[in-house]
Amino acid sequence: MSAVDATIPTEPPVTATSTRRYDVDAIRTIAIGLLIIYHCAISFTFIAGFIGFPQNDVTMDALWIPLAALNVWRIPILFLISGMGVYFAMRRRGNKAIVKDRTLRILVPLLFGWIVLWPLFHFGLLAVGWEASYNVNFGHLWFLLNIYVYALLLVPLFGYLKANPDHAILRGMKRLLQIPGGIFLLALPLALEAWLVNPEAFSAYAFSGHGWALGFVCFLIGYLCVSAGETFWTSVERHRRVALGLAFASYLVRLLVFEIERTPKPMEAFESMLWMLAVAGFGARYLNVPSAALSYFSKAVYPIYIVHMPIQFIAAYVIFGWSLPAMVKLLLLIAVTLVGSWALYEYVLRRINVLRPLFGMKYIKTSET
């Protein structure tokens, strides 16, 4: 990610001073689940080889049509949710406690992934016969560094706003959200960033100045939105259908008029925010309820995401050698990746205390039951 930091640890139950938003937990969990499925599907498209993913011998490039709809908001929504998560955490903690918490739950798993998991991942691939060059980087955990830096930079501002709840910034946000359709103006900062930075591709988030700037904007917007309290949730729920309709219409224009790749970047930024508002709106309407499944998976999704990529790549190496239709291979890859990652979490990671902090979980005296 209470909410998360993008990948995104969940927050403990809130006190009476704030209201827990189960929909934020649910959206984070769903978003990361979709991201894992997206990673599996990439291996069946033409872009797999360009980004270092294993590629099936038969591609299904038509997959890129639905994937392109997800591509413009799959990462930005994690930054948005992370900003929301910091707001909920700061309702109960001071600035120093927030920085300490983010260091333990974001920086420690990031460094462990970089120093230990990523090299083991590489040599594991070599062991099963897949030739792959090794580059020292954060791999699929790259955006954890973004989130950690955003928290360090913005927590002082957030602490100041917390101490000054009648500040002009917060009053202005509430007034904007009270205007019919005003919530859609939240897309303007994203569009401005896309226009100023003008990235080669809007979805080129990883290891790019555009990714840093866009993530910063989304993180800040996420915090300011939930700072408006019920004003935000009422507005986003009221506009959910319009947001979804506009997002889908924008996507069709991008697909049919600009053939996806030629779309002006500010237009993609608007579409990105529309999808995020639609997701938040429908989440507020239908997902803000507690459940045992949500409680379990909101804790599991972070470590599952951390370990899914090695499992996915090794499974792809095996499955791609079978004589099966491409769609069957894709479904098998998704199933093996999700079930394998869950099994590793359930039966190993969460039960061995020394491993828990390395995968974003709190160290406890006894294993979870």
XYZ file of C-alpha atoms in Angstrom:
369
model
C 0.000 0.000 0.000
C -4.963 1.831 5.737
C -2.974 1.557 2.473
C 0.297 0.778 1.119
C 3.380 1.710 -0.445
C 3.330 0.466 -3.713
C 4.296 -2.493 -3.309
C 3.393 -1.619 -0.530
C 3.104 -2.775 2.855
C -0.246 -2.649 4.555
C -0.834 -0.481 7.577
C -2.030 -1.750 10.950
C -5.626 -1.095 11.980
C -6.308 2.566 12.556
C -7.390 4.111 15.794
C -10.545 6.059 16.454
C -8.890 9.181 15.108
C -9.315 8.007 11.517
C -11.454 5.703 9.448
C -9.954 2.620 7.867
C -10.479 2.423 4.127
C -10.738 -1.237 3.173
C -11.150 -0.217 -0.455
C -7.623 1.215 -0.509
C -6.257 -2.141 0.675
C -8.394 -3.927 -1.905
C -7.327 -1.676 -4.780
C -3.661 -2.126 -3.906
C -4.079 -5.894 -3.777
C -5.938 -6.011 -7.093
C -3.467 -3.640 -8.771
C -0.476 -5.768 -7.830
C -2.313 -8.914 -8.897
C -3.005 -7.346 -12.287
C 0.643 -6.316 -12.531
C 1.754 -9.931 -12.056
C -0.698 -11.093 -14.741
C 0.560 -8.286 -16.997
C 4.133 -9.524 -16.559
C 3.086 -13.042 -17.560
C 1.213 -11.816 -20.640
C 4.191 -9.752 -21.838
C 6.021 -12.987 -22.732
C 3.399 -13.598 -25.427
C 3.783 -10.207 -27.127
C 6.295 -8.641 -29.479
C 7.867 -6.454 -26.779
C 9.097 -9.330 -24.552
C 12.532 -9.486 -26.128
C 13.024 -5.734 -25.899
C 12.651 -5.686 -22.110
C 14.477 -8.909 -21.256
C 11.456 -11.162 -20.724
C 11.363 -14.751 -21.996
C 9.323 -14.929 -25.187
C 7.144 -17.782 -26.358
C 7.869 -18.984 -29.895
C 4.298 -18.094 -30.903
C 3.159 -14.636 -29.851
C -0.368 -13.327 -29.483
C 0.157 -9.696 -30.338
C -3.579 -9.050 -30.039
C -2.936 -9.267 -26.284
C -1.332 -5.869 -26.565
C -4.770 -4.324 -27.155
C -6.073 -4.975 -23.618
C -2.592 -4.659 -22.107
C -2.282 -1.160 -23.570
C -5.377 -0.103 -21.628
C -3.741 -1.277 -18.407
C -0.317 0.060 -19.271
C -1.039 3.749 -18.694
C -2.181 3.300 -15.082
C -0.726 0.016 -13.781
C 2.253 1.772 -12.116
C 0.840 5.278 -11.467
C -1.954 3.824 -9.324
C 0.627 2.185 -7.071
C 2.254 5.566 -6.478
C -1.165 7.124 -5.870
C -2.091 4.433 -3.343
C 1.288 4.797 -1.656
C 0.636 8.479 -1.016
C -2.703 7.535 0.484
C -0.961 4.972 2.680
C 1.366 7.585 4.120
C -1.623 9.746 5.057
C -3.275 6.911 7.002
C -0.002 6.000 8.704
C 0.641 9.597 9.740
C -2.688 9.736 11.531
C -1.024 7.620 14.214
C 2.688 8.382 13.923
C 5.142 11.242 13.798
C 7.585 12.018 11.005
C 10.488 10.024 12.465
C 8.336 6.966 13.039
C 7.088 7.106 9.451
C 10.621 7.292 8.040
C 11.715 4.387 10.260
C 8.717 2.309 9.192
C 9.319 2.980 5.483
C 13.001 2.173 5.876
C 12.227 -1.215 7.416
C 9.339 -2.134 5.142
C 10.532 -0.689 1.829
C 14.282 -0.032 1.833
C 15.280 -3.301 3.538
C 13.361 -5.524 1.042
C 14.648 -3.400 -1.829
C 18.298 -3.795 -0.789
C 17.813 -7.496 -0.079
C 16.291 -7.948 -3.512
C 19.108 -6.027 -5.156
C 22.011 -7.684 -3.317
C 20.678 -11.222 -2.846
C 17.493 -12.080 -4.761
C 18.386 -10.590 -8.125
C 21.797 -12.362 -8.400
C 20.213 -15.647 -7.216
C 17.487 -15.124 -9.802
C 20.055 -14.699 -12.554
C 22.107 -17.752 -11.641
C 18.930 -19.774 -11.164
C 18.013 -19.013 -14.759
C 21.451 -20.115 -15.907
C 21.015 -23.349 -13.953
C 17.864 -24.257 -15.898
C 19.564 -23.453 -19.185
C 18.294 -19.972 -20.021
C 21.094 -17.733 -21.236
C 20.601 -14.249 -19.861
C 23.020 -11.411 -19.286
C 23.295 -10.132 -15.726
C 22.865 -6.440 -15.053
C 23.160 -4.981 -11.586
C 19.790 -3.320 -11.005
C 16.681 -3.469 -8.851
C 14.740 -5.481 -11.416
C 10.988 -5.578 -10.863
C 11.438 -3.915 -7.452
C 12.659 -0.658 -8.980
C 9.673 1.428 -7.918
C 10.276 0.711 -4.232
C 13.212 3.093 -4.408
C 10.929 5.755 -5.888
C 8.404 5.343 -3.097
C 11.047 5.444 -0.393
C 12.574 8.641 -1.768
C 9.139 10.266 -2.153
C 8.410 9.495 1.495
C 11.715 11.001 2.639
C 11.134 14.153 0.586
C 7.452 14.668 1.349
C 7.005 13.526 4.943
C 8.160 16.941 6.260
C 5.507 18.650 4.121
C 2.892 16.106 5.122
C 3.774 16.589 8.781
C 3.346 20.344 8.367
C -0.052 19.899 6.711
C -1.090 17.478 9.447
C -0.306 20.148 12.030
C -2.154 22.777 9.980
C -5.394 21.103 8.817
C -6.847 24.463 7.736
C -3.955 25.203 5.386
C -4.818 26.823 2.046
C -3.574 23.739 0.149
C -6.013 21.463 1.953
C -8.864 23.950 1.728
C -8.227 24.325 -1.979
C -8.308 20.567 -2.501
C -11.659 20.280 -0.745
C -13.138 23.118 -2.760
C -11.923 21.575 -6.004
C -13.520 18.247 -5.121
C -16.818 19.912 -4.242
C -17.138 21.374 -7.755
C -19.095 19.088 -10.132
C -16.459 17.550 -12.372
C -13.687 19.298 -10.459
C -12.087 15.979 -9.573
C -11.098 15.514 -13.215
C -8.761 18.506 -12.917
C -6.467 16.215 -10.936
C -5.319 14.998 -14.346
C -3.760 18.374 -15.135
C -0.551 17.869 -13.084
C 0.015 14.527 -14.826
C -0.573 16.094 -18.228
C 1.795 18.954 -17.390
C 4.511 16.504 -16.378
C 4.049 14.531 -19.601
C 4.221 17.728 -21.659
C 7.317 19.102 -19.905
C 9.288 15.841 -19.759
C 7.959 14.510 -23.082
C 9.140 10.913 -22.561
C 9.730 8.617 -25.483
C 6.875 6.477 -24.124
C 4.428 7.434 -21.396
C 4.612 3.908 -19.958
C 8.427 4.030 -19.688
C 8.291 4.355 -15.910
C 11.292 2.312 -14.785
C 14.677 3.967 -14.349
C 13.580 7.169 -16.094
C 13.249 10.839 -15.198
C 9.656 10.643 -16.392
C 8.972 7.766 -14.018
C 10.446 9.710 -11.109
C 8.478 12.868 -11.879
C 5.185 11.099 -12.614
C 5.467 8.972 -9.508
C 6.158 12.038 -7.365
C 3.066 13.786 -8.715
C 0.843 10.734 -8.164
C 2.222 10.163 -4.664
C 1.498 13.778 -3.699
C -1.984 13.717 -5.251
C -2.790 10.504 -3.388
C -1.930 12.107 -0.067
C -3.835 15.318 -0.773
C -6.926 13.460 -1.971
C -7.384 11.435 1.200
C -6.503 14.522 3.255
C -9.824 15.892 2.023
C -11.582 13.102 3.905
C -15.140 12.232 2.929
C -15.144 15.065 0.415
C -12.816 13.028 -1.786
C -14.554 9.691 -1.327
C -17.964 11.199 -2.004
C -16.706 12.945 -5.131
C -14.824 9.988 -6.581
C -17.763 7.661 -5.991
C -20.207 10.130 -7.549
C -18.050 10.513 -10.674
C -17.084 6.854 -11.054
C -19.271 6.078 -14.071
C -18.283 9.246 -15.917
C -14.615 8.536 -15.161
C -14.912 4.991 -16.505
C -16.749 6.128 -19.631
C -14.209 8.858 -20.356
C -11.294 6.508 -19.682
C -12.648 3.906 -22.097
C -13.425 6.556 -24.730
C -9.895 7.959 -24.368
C -8.463 4.498 -24.793
C -10.496 3.911 -27.963
C -9.207 7.183 -29.394
C -5.659 6.135 -28.510
C -6.207 2.740 -30.129
C -8.195 3.660 -33.231
C -6.954 7.156 -34.041
C -3.371 7.169 -32.803
C -2.721 3.413 -33.004
C -1.475 3.531 -29.403
C 2.144 4.449 -30.105
C 1.489 7.879 -31.659
C -0.746 9.209 -28.866
C 0.269 12.620 -27.486
C 1.750 12.096 -24.026
C -0.526 14.600 -22.231
C -3.528 12.710 -23.616
C -2.172 9.476 -22.154
C -1.690 11.257 -18.833
C -5.344 12.329 -18.802
C -6.396 8.779 -19.587
C -4.181 7.456 -16.805
C -5.874 9.627 -14.198
C -9.335 8.782 -15.546
C -8.683 5.063 -15.081
C -7.373 5.667 -11.568
C -10.401 7.742 -10.612
C -12.722 5.095 -12.027
C -10.978 2.367 -10.036
C -11.039 4.471 -6.865
C -14.699 5.357 -7.409
C -15.910 1.808 -7.918
C -13.680 0.699 -5.070
C -15.279 3.257 -2.769
C -18.707 2.055 -3.836
C -18.210 -1.695 -3.607
C -14.948 -2.612 -1.848
C -14.942 -0.610 1.389
C -15.967 -3.586 3.510
C -13.856 -5.867 5.719
C -13.397 -9.517 4.824
C -11.167 -12.394 5.856
C -9.885 -12.738 2.282
C -8.911 -9.071 2.095
C -7.177 -9.248 5.469
C -5.135 -12.223 4.286
C -4.222 -11.087 0.776
C -3.493 -7.469 1.701
C -0.669 -8.863 3.850
C 0.395 -11.485 1.340
C 0.502 -9.425 -1.843
C 3.753 -7.570 -1.091
C 5.972 -10.651 -0.518
C 4.150 -12.468 -3.320
C 5.061 -9.665 -5.699
C 8.686 -9.729 -4.575
C 9.119 -13.438 -5.363
C 6.854 -13.763 -8.403
C 9.387 -12.796 -11.073
C 11.896 -15.622 -10.504
C 9.048 -18.143 -10.338
C 7.501 -16.679 -13.494
C 10.736 -16.778 -15.508
C 11.669 -20.327 -14.499
C 8.108 -21.518 -15.148
C 8.199 -19.813 -18.554
C 11.413 -21.619 -19.452
C 9.734 -24.971 -18.753
C 6.259 -24.261 -20.142
C 7.507 -22.633 -23.356
C 9.153 -25.921 -24.305
C 5.838 -27.762 -24.382
C 3.785 -28.273 -27.555
C 0.660 -26.460 -26.453
C -1.427 -23.604 -27.852
C -0.121 -20.205 -26.833
C -3.273 -19.343 -24.858
C -2.991 -22.558 -22.843
C 0.635 -21.736 -22.086
C -0.349 -18.252 -20.933
C -3.022 -19.574 -18.590
C -0.592 -22.158 -17.219
C 2.080 -19.516 -16.690
C -0.316 -17.256 -14.809
C -1.545 -20.140 -12.652
C 1.930 -21.455 -11.829
C 3.249 -17.976 -11.071
C 0.372 -17.015 -8.777
C 0.061 -20.369 -7.008
C 3.814 -20.852 -6.732
C 4.354 -17.366 -5.309
C 1.489 -17.823 -2.862
C 2.784 -21.234 -1.725
C 6.261 -19.801 -1.113
C 4.718 -17.016 0.955
C 2.298 -19.228 2.874
C 4.589 -22.131 3.721
C 8.006 -20.468 3.930
C 8.293 -16.701 4.044
C 5.651 -15.795 6.576
C 6.510 -18.734 8.853
C 10.261 -18.082 9.200
C 10.740 -14.998 11.329
C 14.222 -14.173 10.121
C 12.908 -13.927 6.553
C 9.872 -11.771 7.284
C 11.611 -8.351 7.400
C 13.462 -9.159 4.172
C 10.108 -9.452 2.387
C 8.376 -6.430 3.915
C 6.721 -8.201 6.845
C 7.098 -7.410 10.514
C 9.238 -9.665 12.691
C 7.064 -11.464 15.228
C 7.787 -13.789 18.100
C 5.532 -16.557 16.843
C 4.465 -17.560 13.344
C 1.175 -16.277 11.995
C -1.677 -18.707 12.085
